[in-house]
XYZ file of C-alpha atoms in Angstrom:
544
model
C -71.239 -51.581 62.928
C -73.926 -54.071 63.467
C -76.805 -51.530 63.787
C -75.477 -49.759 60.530
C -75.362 -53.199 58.300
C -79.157 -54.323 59.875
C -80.568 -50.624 58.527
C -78.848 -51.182 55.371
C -80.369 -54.493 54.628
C -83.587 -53.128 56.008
C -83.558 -50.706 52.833
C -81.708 -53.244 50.614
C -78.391 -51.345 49.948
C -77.146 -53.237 46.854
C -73.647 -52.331 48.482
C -74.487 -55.538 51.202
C -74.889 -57.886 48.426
C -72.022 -56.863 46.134
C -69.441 -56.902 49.588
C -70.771 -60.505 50.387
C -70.125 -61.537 46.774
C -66.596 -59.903 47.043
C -65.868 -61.337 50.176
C -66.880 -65.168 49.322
C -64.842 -67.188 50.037
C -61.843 -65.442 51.499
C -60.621 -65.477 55.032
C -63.167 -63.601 58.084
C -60.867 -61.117 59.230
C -61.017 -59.643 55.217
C -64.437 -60.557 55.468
C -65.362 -57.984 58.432
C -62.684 -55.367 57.226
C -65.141 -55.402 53.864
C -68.232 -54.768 55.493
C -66.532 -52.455 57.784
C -65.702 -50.095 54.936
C -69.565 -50.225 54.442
C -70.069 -48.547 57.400
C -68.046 -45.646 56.928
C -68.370 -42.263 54.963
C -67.140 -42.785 51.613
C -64.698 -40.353 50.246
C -63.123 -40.927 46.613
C -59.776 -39.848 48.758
C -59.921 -42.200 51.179
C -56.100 -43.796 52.488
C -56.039 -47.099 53.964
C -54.098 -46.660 56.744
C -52.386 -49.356 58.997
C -51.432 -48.614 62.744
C -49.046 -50.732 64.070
C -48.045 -50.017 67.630
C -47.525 -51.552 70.895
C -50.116 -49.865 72.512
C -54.018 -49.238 72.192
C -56.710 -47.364 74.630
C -58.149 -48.777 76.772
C -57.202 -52.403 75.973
C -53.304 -51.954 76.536
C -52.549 -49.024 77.481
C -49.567 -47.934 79.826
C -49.190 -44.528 78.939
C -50.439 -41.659 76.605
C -49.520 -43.696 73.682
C -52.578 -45.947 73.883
C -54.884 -42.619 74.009
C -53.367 -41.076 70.779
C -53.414 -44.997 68.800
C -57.167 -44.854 69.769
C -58.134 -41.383 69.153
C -56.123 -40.744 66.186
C -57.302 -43.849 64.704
C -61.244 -43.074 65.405
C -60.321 -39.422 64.103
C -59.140 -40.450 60.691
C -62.254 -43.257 60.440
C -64.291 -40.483 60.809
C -62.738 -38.421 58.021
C -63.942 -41.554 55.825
C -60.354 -43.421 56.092
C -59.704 -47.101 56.201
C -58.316 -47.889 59.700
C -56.848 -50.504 61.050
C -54.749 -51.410 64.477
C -51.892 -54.311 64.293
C -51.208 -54.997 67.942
C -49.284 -58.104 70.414
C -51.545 -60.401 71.416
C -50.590 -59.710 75.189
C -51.490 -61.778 77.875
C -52.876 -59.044 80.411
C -55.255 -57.411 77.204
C -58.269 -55.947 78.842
C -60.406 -58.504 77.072
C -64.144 -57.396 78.027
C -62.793 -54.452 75.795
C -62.714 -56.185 72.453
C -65.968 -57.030 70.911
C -66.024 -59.945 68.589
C -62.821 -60.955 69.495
C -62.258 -64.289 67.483
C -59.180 -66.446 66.351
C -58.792 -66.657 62.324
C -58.057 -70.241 61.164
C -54.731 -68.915 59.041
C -51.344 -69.386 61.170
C -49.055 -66.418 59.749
C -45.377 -68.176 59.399
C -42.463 -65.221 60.145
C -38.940 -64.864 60.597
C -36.977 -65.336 63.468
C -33.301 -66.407 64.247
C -33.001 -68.104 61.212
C -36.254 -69.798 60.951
C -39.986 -69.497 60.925
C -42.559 -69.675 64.170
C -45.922 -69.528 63.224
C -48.022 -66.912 65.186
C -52.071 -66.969 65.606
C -54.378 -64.165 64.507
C -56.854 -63.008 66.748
C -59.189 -60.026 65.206
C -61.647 -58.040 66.839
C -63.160 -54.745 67.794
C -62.300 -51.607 70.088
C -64.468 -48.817 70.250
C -65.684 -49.396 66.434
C -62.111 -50.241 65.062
C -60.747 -53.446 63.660
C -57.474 -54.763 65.519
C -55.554 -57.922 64.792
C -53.664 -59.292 67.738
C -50.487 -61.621 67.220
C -49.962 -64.333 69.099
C -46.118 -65.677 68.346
C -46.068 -69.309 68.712
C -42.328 -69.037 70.127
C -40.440 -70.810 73.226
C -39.710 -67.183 74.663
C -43.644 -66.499 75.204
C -42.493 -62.908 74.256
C -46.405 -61.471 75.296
C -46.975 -63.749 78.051
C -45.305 -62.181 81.051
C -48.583 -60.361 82.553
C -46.176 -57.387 81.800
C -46.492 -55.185 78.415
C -43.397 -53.729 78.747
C -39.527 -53.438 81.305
C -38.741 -57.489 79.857
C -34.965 -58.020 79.568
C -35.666 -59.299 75.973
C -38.005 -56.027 74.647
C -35.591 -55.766 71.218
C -36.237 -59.459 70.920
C -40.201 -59.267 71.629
C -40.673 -56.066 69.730
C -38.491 -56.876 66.916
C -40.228 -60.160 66.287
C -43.679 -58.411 66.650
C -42.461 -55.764 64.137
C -41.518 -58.478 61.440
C -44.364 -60.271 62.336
C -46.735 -57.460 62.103
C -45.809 -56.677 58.605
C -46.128 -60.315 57.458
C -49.415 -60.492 58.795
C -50.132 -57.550 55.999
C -47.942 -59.430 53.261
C -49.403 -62.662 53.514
C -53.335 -60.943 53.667
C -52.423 -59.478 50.441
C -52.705 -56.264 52.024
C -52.022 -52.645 49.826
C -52.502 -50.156 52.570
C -51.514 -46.468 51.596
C -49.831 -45.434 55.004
C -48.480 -47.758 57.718
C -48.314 -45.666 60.850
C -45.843 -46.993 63.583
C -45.070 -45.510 66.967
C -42.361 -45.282 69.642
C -39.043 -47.398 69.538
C -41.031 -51.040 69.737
C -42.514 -50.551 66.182
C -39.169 -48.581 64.640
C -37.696 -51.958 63.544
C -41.244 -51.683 60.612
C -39.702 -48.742 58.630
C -36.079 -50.603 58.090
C -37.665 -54.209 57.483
C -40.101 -52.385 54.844
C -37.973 -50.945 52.930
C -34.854 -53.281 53.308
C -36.898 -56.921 52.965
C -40.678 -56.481 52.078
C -40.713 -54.079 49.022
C -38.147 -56.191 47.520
C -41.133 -58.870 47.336
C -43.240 -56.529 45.739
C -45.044 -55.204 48.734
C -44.239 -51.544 48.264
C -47.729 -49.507 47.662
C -46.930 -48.345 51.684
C -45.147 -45.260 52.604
C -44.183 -45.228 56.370
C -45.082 -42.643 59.011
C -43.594 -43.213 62.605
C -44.357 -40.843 65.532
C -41.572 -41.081 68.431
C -43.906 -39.902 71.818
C -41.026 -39.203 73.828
C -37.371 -39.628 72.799
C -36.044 -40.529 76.079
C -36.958 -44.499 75.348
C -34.765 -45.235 72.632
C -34.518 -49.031 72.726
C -30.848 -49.512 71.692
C -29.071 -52.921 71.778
C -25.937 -54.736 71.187
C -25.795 -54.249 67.515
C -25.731 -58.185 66.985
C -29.334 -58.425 68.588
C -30.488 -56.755 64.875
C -30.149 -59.916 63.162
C -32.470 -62.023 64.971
C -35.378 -60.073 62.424
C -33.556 -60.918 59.520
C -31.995 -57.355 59.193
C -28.650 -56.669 57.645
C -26.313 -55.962 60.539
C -23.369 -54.827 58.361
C -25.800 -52.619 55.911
C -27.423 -50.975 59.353
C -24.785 -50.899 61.459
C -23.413 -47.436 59.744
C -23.083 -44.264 61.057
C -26.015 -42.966 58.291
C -28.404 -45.655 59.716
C -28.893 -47.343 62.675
C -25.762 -46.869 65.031
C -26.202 -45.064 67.772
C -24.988 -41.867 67.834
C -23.332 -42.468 71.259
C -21.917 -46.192 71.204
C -20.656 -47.691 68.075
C -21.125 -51.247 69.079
C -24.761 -50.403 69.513
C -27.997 -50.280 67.244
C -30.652 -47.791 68.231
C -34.046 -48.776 66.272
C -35.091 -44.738 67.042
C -32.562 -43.891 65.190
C -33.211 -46.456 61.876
C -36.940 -45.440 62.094
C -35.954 -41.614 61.109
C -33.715 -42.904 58.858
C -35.770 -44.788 56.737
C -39.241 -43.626 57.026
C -41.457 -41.276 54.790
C -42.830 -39.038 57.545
C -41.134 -38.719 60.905
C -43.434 -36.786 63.795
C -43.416 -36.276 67.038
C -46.648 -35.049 69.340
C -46.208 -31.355 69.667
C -43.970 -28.222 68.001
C -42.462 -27.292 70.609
C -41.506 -30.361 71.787
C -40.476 -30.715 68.030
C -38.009 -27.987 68.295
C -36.359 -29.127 71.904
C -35.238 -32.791 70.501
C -33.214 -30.643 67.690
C -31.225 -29.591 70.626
C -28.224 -31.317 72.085
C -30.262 -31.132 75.597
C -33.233 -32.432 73.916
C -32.709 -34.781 71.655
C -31.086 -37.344 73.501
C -28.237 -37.837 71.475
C -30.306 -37.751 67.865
C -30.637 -34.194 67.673
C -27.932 -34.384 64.978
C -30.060 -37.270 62.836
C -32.772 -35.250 63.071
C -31.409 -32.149 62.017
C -30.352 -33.985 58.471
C -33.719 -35.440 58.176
C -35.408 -32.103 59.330
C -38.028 -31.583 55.648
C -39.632 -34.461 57.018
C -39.788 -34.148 60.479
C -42.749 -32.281 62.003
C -44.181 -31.225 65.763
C -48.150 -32.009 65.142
C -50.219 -31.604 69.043
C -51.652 -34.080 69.915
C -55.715 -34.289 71.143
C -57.889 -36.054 73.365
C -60.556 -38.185 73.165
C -63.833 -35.483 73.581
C -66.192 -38.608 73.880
C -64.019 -40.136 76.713
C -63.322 -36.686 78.567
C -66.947 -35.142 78.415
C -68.128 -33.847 81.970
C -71.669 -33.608 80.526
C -72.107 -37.168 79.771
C -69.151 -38.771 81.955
C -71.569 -41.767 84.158
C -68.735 -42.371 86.391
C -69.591 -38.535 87.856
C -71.808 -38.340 90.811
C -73.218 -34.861 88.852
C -72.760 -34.157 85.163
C -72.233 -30.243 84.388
C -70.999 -28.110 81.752
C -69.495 -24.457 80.874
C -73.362 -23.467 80.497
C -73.976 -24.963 84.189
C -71.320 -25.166 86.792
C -72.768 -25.820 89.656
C -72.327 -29.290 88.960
C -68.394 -28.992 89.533
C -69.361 -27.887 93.151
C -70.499 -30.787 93.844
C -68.327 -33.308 92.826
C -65.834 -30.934 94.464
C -68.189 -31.512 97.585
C -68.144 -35.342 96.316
C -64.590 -36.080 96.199
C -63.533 -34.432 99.674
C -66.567 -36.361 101.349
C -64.985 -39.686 99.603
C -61.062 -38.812 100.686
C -62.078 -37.443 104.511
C -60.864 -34.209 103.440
C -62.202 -30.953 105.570
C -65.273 -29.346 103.965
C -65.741 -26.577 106.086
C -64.809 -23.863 103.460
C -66.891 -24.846 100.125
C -64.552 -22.201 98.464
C -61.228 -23.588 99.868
C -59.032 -24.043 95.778
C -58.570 -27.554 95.430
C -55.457 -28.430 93.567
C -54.340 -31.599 91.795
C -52.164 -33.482 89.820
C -52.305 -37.419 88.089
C -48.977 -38.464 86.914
C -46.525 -41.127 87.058
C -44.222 -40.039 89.309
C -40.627 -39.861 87.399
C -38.039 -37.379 86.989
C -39.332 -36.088 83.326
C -42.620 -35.220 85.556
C -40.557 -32.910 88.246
C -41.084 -35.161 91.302
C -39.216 -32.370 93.568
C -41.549 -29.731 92.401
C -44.749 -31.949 92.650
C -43.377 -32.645 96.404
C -42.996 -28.416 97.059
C -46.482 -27.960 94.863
C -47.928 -29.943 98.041
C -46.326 -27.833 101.062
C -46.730 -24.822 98.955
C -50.591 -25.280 98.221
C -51.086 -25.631 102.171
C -49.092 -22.691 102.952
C -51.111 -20.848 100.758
C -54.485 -22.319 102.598
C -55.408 -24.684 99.864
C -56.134 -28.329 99.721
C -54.075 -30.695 97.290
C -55.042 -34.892 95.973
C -52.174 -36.364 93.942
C -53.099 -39.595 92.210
C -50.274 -41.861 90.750
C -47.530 -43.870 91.490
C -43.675 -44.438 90.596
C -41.562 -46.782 88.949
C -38.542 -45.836 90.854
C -38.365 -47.130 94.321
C -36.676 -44.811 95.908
C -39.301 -41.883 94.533
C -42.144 -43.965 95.507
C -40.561 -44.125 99.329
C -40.482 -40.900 99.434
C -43.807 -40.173 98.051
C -44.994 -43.094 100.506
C -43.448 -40.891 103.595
C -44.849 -37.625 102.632
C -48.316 -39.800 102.153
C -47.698 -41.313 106.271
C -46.746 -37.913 107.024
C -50.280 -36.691 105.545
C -52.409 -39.526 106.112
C -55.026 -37.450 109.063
C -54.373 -34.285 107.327
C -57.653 -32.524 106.707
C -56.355 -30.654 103.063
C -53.712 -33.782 101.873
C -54.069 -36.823 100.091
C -51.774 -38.870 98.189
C -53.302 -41.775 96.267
C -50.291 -43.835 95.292
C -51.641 -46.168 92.366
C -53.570 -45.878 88.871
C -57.279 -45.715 88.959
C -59.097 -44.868 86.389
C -62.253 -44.268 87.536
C -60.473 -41.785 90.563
C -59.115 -39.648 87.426
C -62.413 -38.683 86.362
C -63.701 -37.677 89.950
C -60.315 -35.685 90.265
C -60.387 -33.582 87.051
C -63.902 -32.526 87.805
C -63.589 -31.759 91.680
C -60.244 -29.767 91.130
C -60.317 -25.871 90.766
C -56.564 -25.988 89.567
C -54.112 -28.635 88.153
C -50.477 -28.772 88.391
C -47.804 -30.349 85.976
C -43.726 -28.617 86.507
C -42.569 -31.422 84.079
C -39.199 -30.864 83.581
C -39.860 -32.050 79.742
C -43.074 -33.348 78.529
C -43.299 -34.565 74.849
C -47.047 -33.517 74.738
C -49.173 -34.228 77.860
C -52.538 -35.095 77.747
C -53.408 -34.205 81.460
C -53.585 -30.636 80.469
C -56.255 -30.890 77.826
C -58.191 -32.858 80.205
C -58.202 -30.881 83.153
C -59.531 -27.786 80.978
C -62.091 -29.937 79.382
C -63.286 -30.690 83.260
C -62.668 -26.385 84.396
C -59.676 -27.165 86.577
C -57.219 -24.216 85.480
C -53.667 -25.702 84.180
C -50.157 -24.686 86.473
C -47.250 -25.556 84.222
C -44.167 -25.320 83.258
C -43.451 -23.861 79.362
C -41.752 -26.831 77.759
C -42.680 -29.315 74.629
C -46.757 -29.508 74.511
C -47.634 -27.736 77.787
C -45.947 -25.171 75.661
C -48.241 -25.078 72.790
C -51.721 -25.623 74.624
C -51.292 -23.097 78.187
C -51.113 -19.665 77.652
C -50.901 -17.257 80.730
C -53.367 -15.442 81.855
C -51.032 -12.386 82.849
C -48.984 -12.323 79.493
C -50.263 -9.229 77.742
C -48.157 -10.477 74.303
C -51.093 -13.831 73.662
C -54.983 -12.512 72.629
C -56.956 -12.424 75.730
C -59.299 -15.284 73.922
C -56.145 -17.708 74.243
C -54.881 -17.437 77.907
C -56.115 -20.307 79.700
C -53.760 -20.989 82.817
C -51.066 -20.165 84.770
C -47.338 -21.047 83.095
C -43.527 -20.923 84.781
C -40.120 -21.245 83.029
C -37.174 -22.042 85.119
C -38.256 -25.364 87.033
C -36.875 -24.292 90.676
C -39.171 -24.287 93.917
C -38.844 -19.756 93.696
C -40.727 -19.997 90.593
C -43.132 -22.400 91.398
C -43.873 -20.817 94.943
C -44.326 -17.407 92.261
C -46.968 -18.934 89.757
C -49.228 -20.599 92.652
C -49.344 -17.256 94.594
C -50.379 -15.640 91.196
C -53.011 -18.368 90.616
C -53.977 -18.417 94.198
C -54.873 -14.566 94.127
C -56.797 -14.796 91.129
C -58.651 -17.402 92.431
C -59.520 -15.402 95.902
C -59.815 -11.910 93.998
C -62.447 -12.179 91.995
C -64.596 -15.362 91.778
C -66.561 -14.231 89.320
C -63.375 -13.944 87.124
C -62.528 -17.207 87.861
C -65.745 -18.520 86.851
C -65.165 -16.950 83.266
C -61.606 -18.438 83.003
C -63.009 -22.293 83.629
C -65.933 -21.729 81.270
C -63.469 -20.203 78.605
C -60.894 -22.708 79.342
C -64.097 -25.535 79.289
C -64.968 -24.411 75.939
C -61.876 -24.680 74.086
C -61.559 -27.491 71.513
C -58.665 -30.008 72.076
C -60.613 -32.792 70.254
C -58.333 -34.913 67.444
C -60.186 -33.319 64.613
C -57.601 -30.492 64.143
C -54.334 -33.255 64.511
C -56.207 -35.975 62.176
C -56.505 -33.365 59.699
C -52.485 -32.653 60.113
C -51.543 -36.307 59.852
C -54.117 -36.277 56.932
C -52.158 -34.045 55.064
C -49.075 -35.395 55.530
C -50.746 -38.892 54.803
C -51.669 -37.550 51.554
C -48.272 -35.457 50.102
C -46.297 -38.561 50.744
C -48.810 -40.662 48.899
C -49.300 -38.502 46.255
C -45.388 -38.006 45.899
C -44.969 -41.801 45.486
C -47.639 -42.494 43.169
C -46.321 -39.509 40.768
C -42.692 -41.008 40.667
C -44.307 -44.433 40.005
C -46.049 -42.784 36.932
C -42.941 -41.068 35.747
């Protein structure tokens, strides 16, 4: 941003003066979200769009839901849209992140449990896009646990970020076009919108909320929904936000399809499954009523992030045009890990997950015995929330540990990932369910060919190479149905023998599968769309 506003003062762009004139007087966070717009393509159809999630890449991110907040967000900026990111203030924020990180001198006063706690503003930038952070001035210290999620009081902490979130926007005198929210801890936004703040007058909005997996629902004792100043008795119906399984209970999912504009969710298959009884997780039904405004869009991955011909963190940078520098961070990675190197050809399979029962721990344990049955080598990187899984995981790692074609790396590291995806000649994700998956995309951005399972987005983005009824230019991996150790055992034999048959197939496969464009580009332009039919529905019944 900086660079852009010094070359536009440099040639005396009138637009520098007019924005400080505008901007005179008022507060610095509308300050910088002024010259911001400066620095982005101008469009006469550009949306002002609000994120407001719980997550954002890489600053707080636990899962795939800080990757999307990020990349979707730098997607539609690109496209010439007003962004901006509402997130907690959270203790353990990866700080050295955020440039120009500064507290505004305005306290923002909201709602809680019958009576007002001021929070503090903090704004600043990640990767090129303006964020506010809240800081609630409250006895609980609801963001200062050096945890961002697993609290016994989440409903409280989230709900009181969601009202507080959308106060932030009333009191700036905010009109955004679209306010996106995301997952359960930002559902309470689309009910408080519509129930409290366009009552005030603060109604130029539509909502958008994208649920990334439907197995965290957040429900509550229905008496926890007052503490954000919603109507228990108006919610607490069958039509809005009781749970579909337990009366006495409020499920914030739930009152986010209810009473937003646009509901998504991150891929079309995955889209179709949660319309199921064994999908949906008990809202299949509540979706099936709201189903014109429910839609699967995939998501993508950040191509700037995930770029093997420009990622520093890779002893050797390579590309589909010049592979030989996958070799040798193949070479790399077994020197680092003391695995054997005597056969340079030897496949190299691997998988980075958290290790939970949505990601098929028991077929992620045979995927290990199987690969060195089959005379391959296998790295796992990740770790588990469940203690009994990571015991387990921790045995088969002691059993392992001198093993010349084994590792298990039981933790997160970041860094590790990147090695991993561009050492690996194959990749391996049975999830039983998986909403989307990111891992996928990335693995074929680095030439390590996907093994999956078809369900939700591994369905959308891995075609088999085998199945004669998908154009040859889409088959990209290796793909199993039933999720039982026969079929997997099946599927790595078939990828296996490809592998040994012909290498100079093989090579084609990665540089096909290298070449294939998972970028955002294609989803912004979805959520774009959507974006835009909602607006332009609302602003033609406010002219009627």
């Amino acid at each position: 941003m900086e660079n852009c506003l010094r070359e536009m003062v440099w040639k005396k762009d009138r637009q520098i003066c007019e924005a400080y004139l505008a901007c005179n007087g008022k507060h610095e966070h509308e300050a910088i979200v002024t010259f911001l717009k400066l620095t982005q393509p101008q469009t006469s159809q550009g949306l002002h769009i609000v994120h407001i999630a719980a997550e954002i890449a890489p600053v707080a991110k636990v899962g795939g839901l800080g990757d999307v907040v990020l990349g979707l967000s730098k997607a539609l900026q690109r496209k010439g849209h007003l962004v901006e990111i509402v997130l907690p203030k959270y203790d353990c924020l990866q700080e050295d992140q955020i440039t120009e990180l500064k507290a505004l001198d305005v306290a923002v006063e909201s709602f809680f449990d019958g009576q007002l706690f001021k929070n503090k503003i903090w704004v600043g930038i990640v990767e090129g896009l303006p964020v506010y952070f809240i800081e609630p001035h409250h006895p609980s210290k609801f963001f200062w646990r050096g945890e961002f999620y697993g609290e016994h009081d989440d409903f409280k902490r989230f709900s009181f970020f969601s009202r507080a979130a959308l106060e932030l926007l009333y009191q700036a005198g905010k009109k955004p076009d679209i306010i996106h929210c995301h997952d359960w801890q930002t559902a309470f936004v689309a009910p408080l919108y519509w129930d409290i703040y366009a009552a005030k007058g603060f109604n130029s909005a539509r909502i958008c909320f994208t649920c990334h997996n439907f197995e965290y629902q957040g429900t509550a004792h229905f008496s926890e929904l007052s503490s954000c100043g919603l109507d228990i008795h108006r919610l607490n119906r069958p039509d809005r936000m009781q749970d579909n399984s337990a009366p006495d209970r409020i499920n914030p999912l739930k009152g986010a399809i209810v009473f937003s504009n646009i509901v998504t969710t991150v891929s079309p298959t995955y889209a179709q499954e949660v319309c199921t009884p064994e999908g949906g997780r008990g809202l299949h039904g509540t979706l099936r009523l709201h189903s014109k405004k429910f839609v699967g869009v995939l998501n993508g991955i950040d191509t700037d992030s995930w770029n093997p011909s420009t990622d520093i963190i890779l002893p050797v940078q390579y590309s589909a045009d010049d592979l030989q520098g996958k070799a040798e961070n193949k070479r790399a990675l077994r020197t680092q890990l003391e695995l054997s190197s005597a056969d340079a050809f030897q496949p190299l399979v691997c998988c980075i997950t958290r290790l939970v029962p949505q990601k098929g721990v028991h077929l992620i344990r045979h995927a290990i015995y199987q690969t060195v049955e089959l005379g391959g080598q296998f790295v796992l990187l990740g770790s588990s929330p469940v203690a009994h899984i990571q015991r387990d995981f921790e045995g088969i790692a002691s059993h392992f540990k001198n093993h010349p074609h084994v590792r298990l790396l039981l933790k997160y590291d970041d860094a590790l990932s990147h090695m991993i995806y561009a050492a690996s000649d194959m990749f391996i994700i049975p999830s039983l369910f998986e909403p989307c998956g990111l891992t996928q995309m990335i693995a074929m951005r680095y030439g390590s060919v996907p093994i999956v399972r078809r369900t939700g987005g591994l369905n959308d983005s891995v075609f088999d190479v085998d199945d004669d009824t998908i154009p040859v230019q889409y088959r990209n991996g290796f793909t199993f149905l039933t999720p039982n150790e026969q079929e997997l055992n099946n599927v790595m034999e078939r990828a296996f023998k490809y592998y040994k048959k012909s290498p100079e197939n093989w090579q084609k496969l990665v540089q096909k599968i290298m070449r294939l464009d998972f970028s955002w580009e294609s989803s912004a332009q979805q959520y774009e769309e959507l974006y835009e039919k909602t607006v332009t529905r609302a602003r033609a019944a406010a002219n009627v």
